Short mmCIF file of N, CA and C in Angstrom, two decimals:
data_model
loop_
_atom_site.label_atom_id
_atom_site.label_comp_id
_atom_site.label_asym_id
_atom_site.label_seq_id
_atom_site.Cartn_x
_atom_site.Cartn_y
_atom_site.Cartn_z
N UNK M 4 121.13 122.85 83.03
CA UNK M 4 119.81 122.32 83.30
C UNK M 4 119.25 123.05 84.53
N UNK M 5 118.03 123.58 84.40
CA UNK M 5 117.40 124.31 85.50
C UNK M 5 116.86 123.39 86.57
N UNK M 6 116.46 123.98 87.70
CA UNK M 6 115.91 123.19 88.81
C UNK M 6 114.67 122.40 88.40
N UNK M 7 113.79 123.03 87.65
CA UNK M 7 112.55 122.35 87.23
C UNK M 7 112.86 121.17 86.34
N UNK M 8 113.79 121.33 85.42
CA UNK M 8 114.16 120.23 84.52
C UNK M 8 114.74 119.06 85.29
N UNK M 9 115.54 119.37 86.32
CA UNK M 9 116.14 118.30 87.13
C UNK M 9 115.07 117.53 87.88
N UNK M 10 114.09 118.23 88.42
CA UNK M 10 113.01 117.57 89.16
C UNK M 10 112.21 116.69 88.22
N UNK M 11 111.85 117.20 87.05
CA UNK M 11 111.07 116.43 86.09
C UNK M 11 111.83 115.22 85.59
N UNK M 12 113.14 115.35 85.40
CA UNK M 12 113.95 114.23 84.91
C UNK M 12 114.08 113.15 85.99
N UNK M 13 114.07 113.55 87.25
CA UNK M 13 114.27 112.59 88.34
C UNK M 13 113.00 111.83 88.69
N UNK M 14 111.84 112.39 88.41
CA UNK M 14 110.59 111.75 88.81
C UNK M 14 109.69 111.51 87.59
N UNK M 15 109.76 110.32 87.00
CA UNK M 15 108.89 110.04 85.85
C UNK M 15 107.42 110.02 86.27
N UNK M 16 106.55 110.32 85.34
CA UNK M 16 105.12 110.34 85.63
C UNK M 16 104.63 108.95 86.04
N UNK M 17 103.80 108.92 87.05
CA UNK M 17 103.22 107.66 87.50
C UNK M 17 102.17 107.20 86.50
N UNK M 18 102.07 105.91 86.33
CA UNK M 18 101.10 105.35 85.39
C UNK M 18 99.82 104.91 86.07
N UNK M 19 99.88 104.70 87.38
CA UNK M 19 98.72 104.14 88.10
C UNK M 19 98.44 104.92 89.37
N UNK M 20 97.17 104.88 89.79
CA UNK M 20 96.75 105.42 91.09
C UNK M 20 96.31 104.25 91.96
N UNK M 21 96.52 104.41 93.25
CA UNK M 21 96.03 103.41 94.20
C UNK M 21 94.51 103.53 94.30
N UNK M 22 93.92 102.57 94.96
CA UNK M 22 92.47 102.60 95.17
C UNK M 22 92.06 103.85 95.95
N UNK M 23 92.83 104.19 96.97
CA UNK M 23 92.52 105.36 97.79
C UNK M 23 92.65 106.66 96.99
N UNK M 24 93.72 106.78 96.20
CA UNK M 24 93.92 107.97 95.37
C UNK M 24 92.81 108.11 94.33
N UNK M 25 92.44 107.00 93.71
CA UNK M 25 91.38 107.00 92.70
C UNK M 25 90.06 107.46 93.30
N UNK M 26 89.72 106.91 94.44
CA UNK M 26 88.46 107.29 95.11
C UNK M 26 88.45 108.78 95.44
N UNK M 27 89.56 109.30 95.94
CA UNK M 27 89.64 110.72 96.28
C UNK M 27 89.44 111.60 95.04
N UNK M 28 90.08 111.24 93.95
CA UNK M 28 89.94 112.02 92.71
C UNK M 28 88.52 111.97 92.16
N UNK M 29 87.84 110.85 92.36
CA UNK M 29 86.48 110.70 91.84
C UNK M 29 85.42 111.21 92.82
N UNK M 30 85.85 111.55 94.03
CA UNK M 30 84.91 112.10 95.01
C UNK M 30 84.01 111.05 95.64
N UNK M 31 84.51 109.81 95.73
CA UNK M 31 83.75 108.76 96.39
C UNK M 31 84.61 108.11 97.46
N UNK M 32 84.00 107.37 98.35
CA UNK M 32 84.74 106.71 99.42
C UNK M 32 85.47 105.48 98.87
N UNK M 33 86.61 105.18 99.44
CA UNK M 33 87.42 104.04 99.00
C UNK M 33 86.63 102.74 99.07
N UNK M 34 85.83 102.58 100.10
CA UNK M 34 85.03 101.36 100.26
C UNK M 34 84.00 101.24 99.13
N UNK M 35 83.42 102.37 98.73
CA UNK M 35 82.46 102.36 97.63
C UNK M 35 83.13 101.93 96.34
N UNK M 36 84.31 102.47 96.07
CA UNK M 36 85.05 102.09 94.87
C UNK M 36 85.39 100.61 94.89
N UNK M 37 85.83 100.12 96.04
CA UNK M 37 86.17 98.69 96.15
C UNK M 37 84.94 97.82 95.91
N UNK M 38 83.80 98.19 96.51
CA UNK M 38 82.57 97.43 96.33
C UNK M 38 82.15 97.41 94.86
N UNK M 39 82.20 98.56 94.22
CA UNK M 39 81.85 98.63 92.79
C UNK M 39 82.78 97.77 91.95
N UNK M 40 84.07 97.79 92.29
CA UNK M 40 85.05 96.98 91.54
C UNK M 40 84.76 95.49 91.71
N UNK M 41 84.44 95.08 92.92
CA UNK M 41 84.14 93.67 93.17
C UNK M 41 82.87 93.22 92.46
N UNK M 42 81.93 94.15 92.27
CA UNK M 42 80.67 93.84 91.57
C UNK M 42 80.80 94.00 90.05
N UNK M 43 81.97 94.47 89.60
CA UNK M 43 82.17 94.70 88.17
C UNK M 43 81.51 95.96 87.66
N UNK M 44 81.22 96.91 88.56
CA UNK M 44 80.54 98.14 88.18
C UNK M 44 81.37 99.39 88.45
N UNK M 45 82.68 99.24 88.59
CA UNK M 45 83.54 100.39 88.89
C UNK M 45 83.52 101.38 87.73
N UNK M 46 83.57 102.69 88.03
CA UNK M 46 83.56 103.69 86.96
C UNK M 46 84.83 103.65 86.10
N UNK M 47 85.88 103.04 86.62
CA UNK M 47 87.15 102.87 85.91
C UNK M 47 87.57 101.43 86.11
N UNK M 48 88.03 100.78 85.07
CA UNK M 48 88.42 99.37 85.14
C UNK M 48 89.66 99.19 86.02
N UNK M 49 89.56 98.41 87.09
CA UNK M 49 90.73 98.18 87.95
C UNK M 49 91.68 97.15 87.36
N UNK M 50 92.92 97.24 87.77
CA UNK M 50 93.92 96.22 87.44
C UNK M 50 94.24 95.52 88.74
N UNK M 51 93.96 94.24 88.80
CA UNK M 51 94.17 93.47 90.04
C UNK M 51 95.62 93.04 90.14
N UNK M 52 96.26 93.44 91.22
CA UNK M 52 97.64 93.01 91.48
C UNK M 52 97.65 91.74 92.33
N UNK M 53 96.75 91.69 93.30
CA UNK M 53 96.56 90.50 94.14
C UNK M 53 95.06 90.39 94.39
N UNK M 54 94.66 89.43 95.20
CA UNK M 54 93.24 89.31 95.53
C UNK M 54 92.70 90.54 96.26
N UNK M 55 93.59 91.26 96.95
CA UNK M 55 93.15 92.38 97.78
C UNK M 55 93.71 93.72 97.35
N UNK M 56 94.46 93.77 96.27
CA UNK M 56 95.10 95.03 95.85
C UNK M 56 94.74 95.32 94.40
N UNK M 57 94.19 96.52 94.18
CA UNK M 57 93.84 96.97 92.84
C UNK M 57 94.47 98.34 92.60
N UNK M 58 94.86 98.59 91.36
CA UNK M 58 95.32 99.91 90.94
C UNK M 58 94.50 100.32 89.72
N UNK M 59 94.55 101.59 89.40
CA UNK M 59 93.76 102.13 88.30
C UNK M 59 94.67 102.96 87.41
N UNK M 60 94.49 102.83 86.08
CA UNK M 60 95.31 103.58 85.15
C UNK M 60 95.10 105.07 85.34
N UNK M 61 96.19 105.80 85.48
CA UNK M 61 96.15 107.24 85.72
C UNK M 61 95.33 107.97 84.65
N UNK M 62 95.57 107.66 83.40
CA UNK M 62 94.90 108.38 82.31
C UNK M 62 93.38 108.16 82.36
N UNK M 63 92.93 106.95 82.69
CA UNK M 63 91.50 106.67 82.78
C UNK M 63 90.85 107.45 83.92
N UNK M 64 91.53 107.46 85.07
CA UNK M 64 91.00 108.17 86.25
C UNK M 64 90.93 109.66 85.99
N UNK M 65 92.00 110.22 85.42
CA UNK M 65 92.04 111.66 85.18
C UNK M 65 91.02 112.08 84.13
N UNK M 66 90.79 111.26 83.12
CA UNK M 66 89.76 111.58 82.12
C UNK M 66 88.37 111.60 82.77
N UNK M 67 88.09 110.59 83.58
CA UNK M 67 86.78 110.52 84.23
C UNK M 67 86.60 111.67 85.23
N UNK M 68 87.68 112.03 85.93
CA UNK M 68 87.61 113.10 86.92
C UNK M 68 87.60 114.48 86.27
N UNK M 69 87.87 114.54 84.95
CA UNK M 69 87.88 115.83 84.25
C UNK M 69 89.19 116.58 84.39
N UNK M 70 90.25 115.89 84.80
CA UNK M 70 91.55 116.53 84.97
C UNK M 70 92.22 116.72 83.62
N UNK M 71 92.07 115.74 82.71
CA UNK M 71 92.62 115.84 81.35
C UNK M 71 91.52 115.53 80.35
N UNK M 72 91.74 115.95 79.12
CA UNK M 72 90.75 115.68 78.07
C UNK M 72 91.17 114.53 77.22
#
């Protein structure tokens, strides 16, 4: 097994991005994303973990950001 295969096997792909990571990928400020999410107008549907913590599905964020098709 090569070095690249070992690295890929050890680190499975993440399924979610944090609010800060999502905002950075979309080119908006974290506070703007949070405000839009609270108003129900976020460009990507958040998943609420707690009253104050939201995550966003990686595939949805990357599609909107143009990273994947």
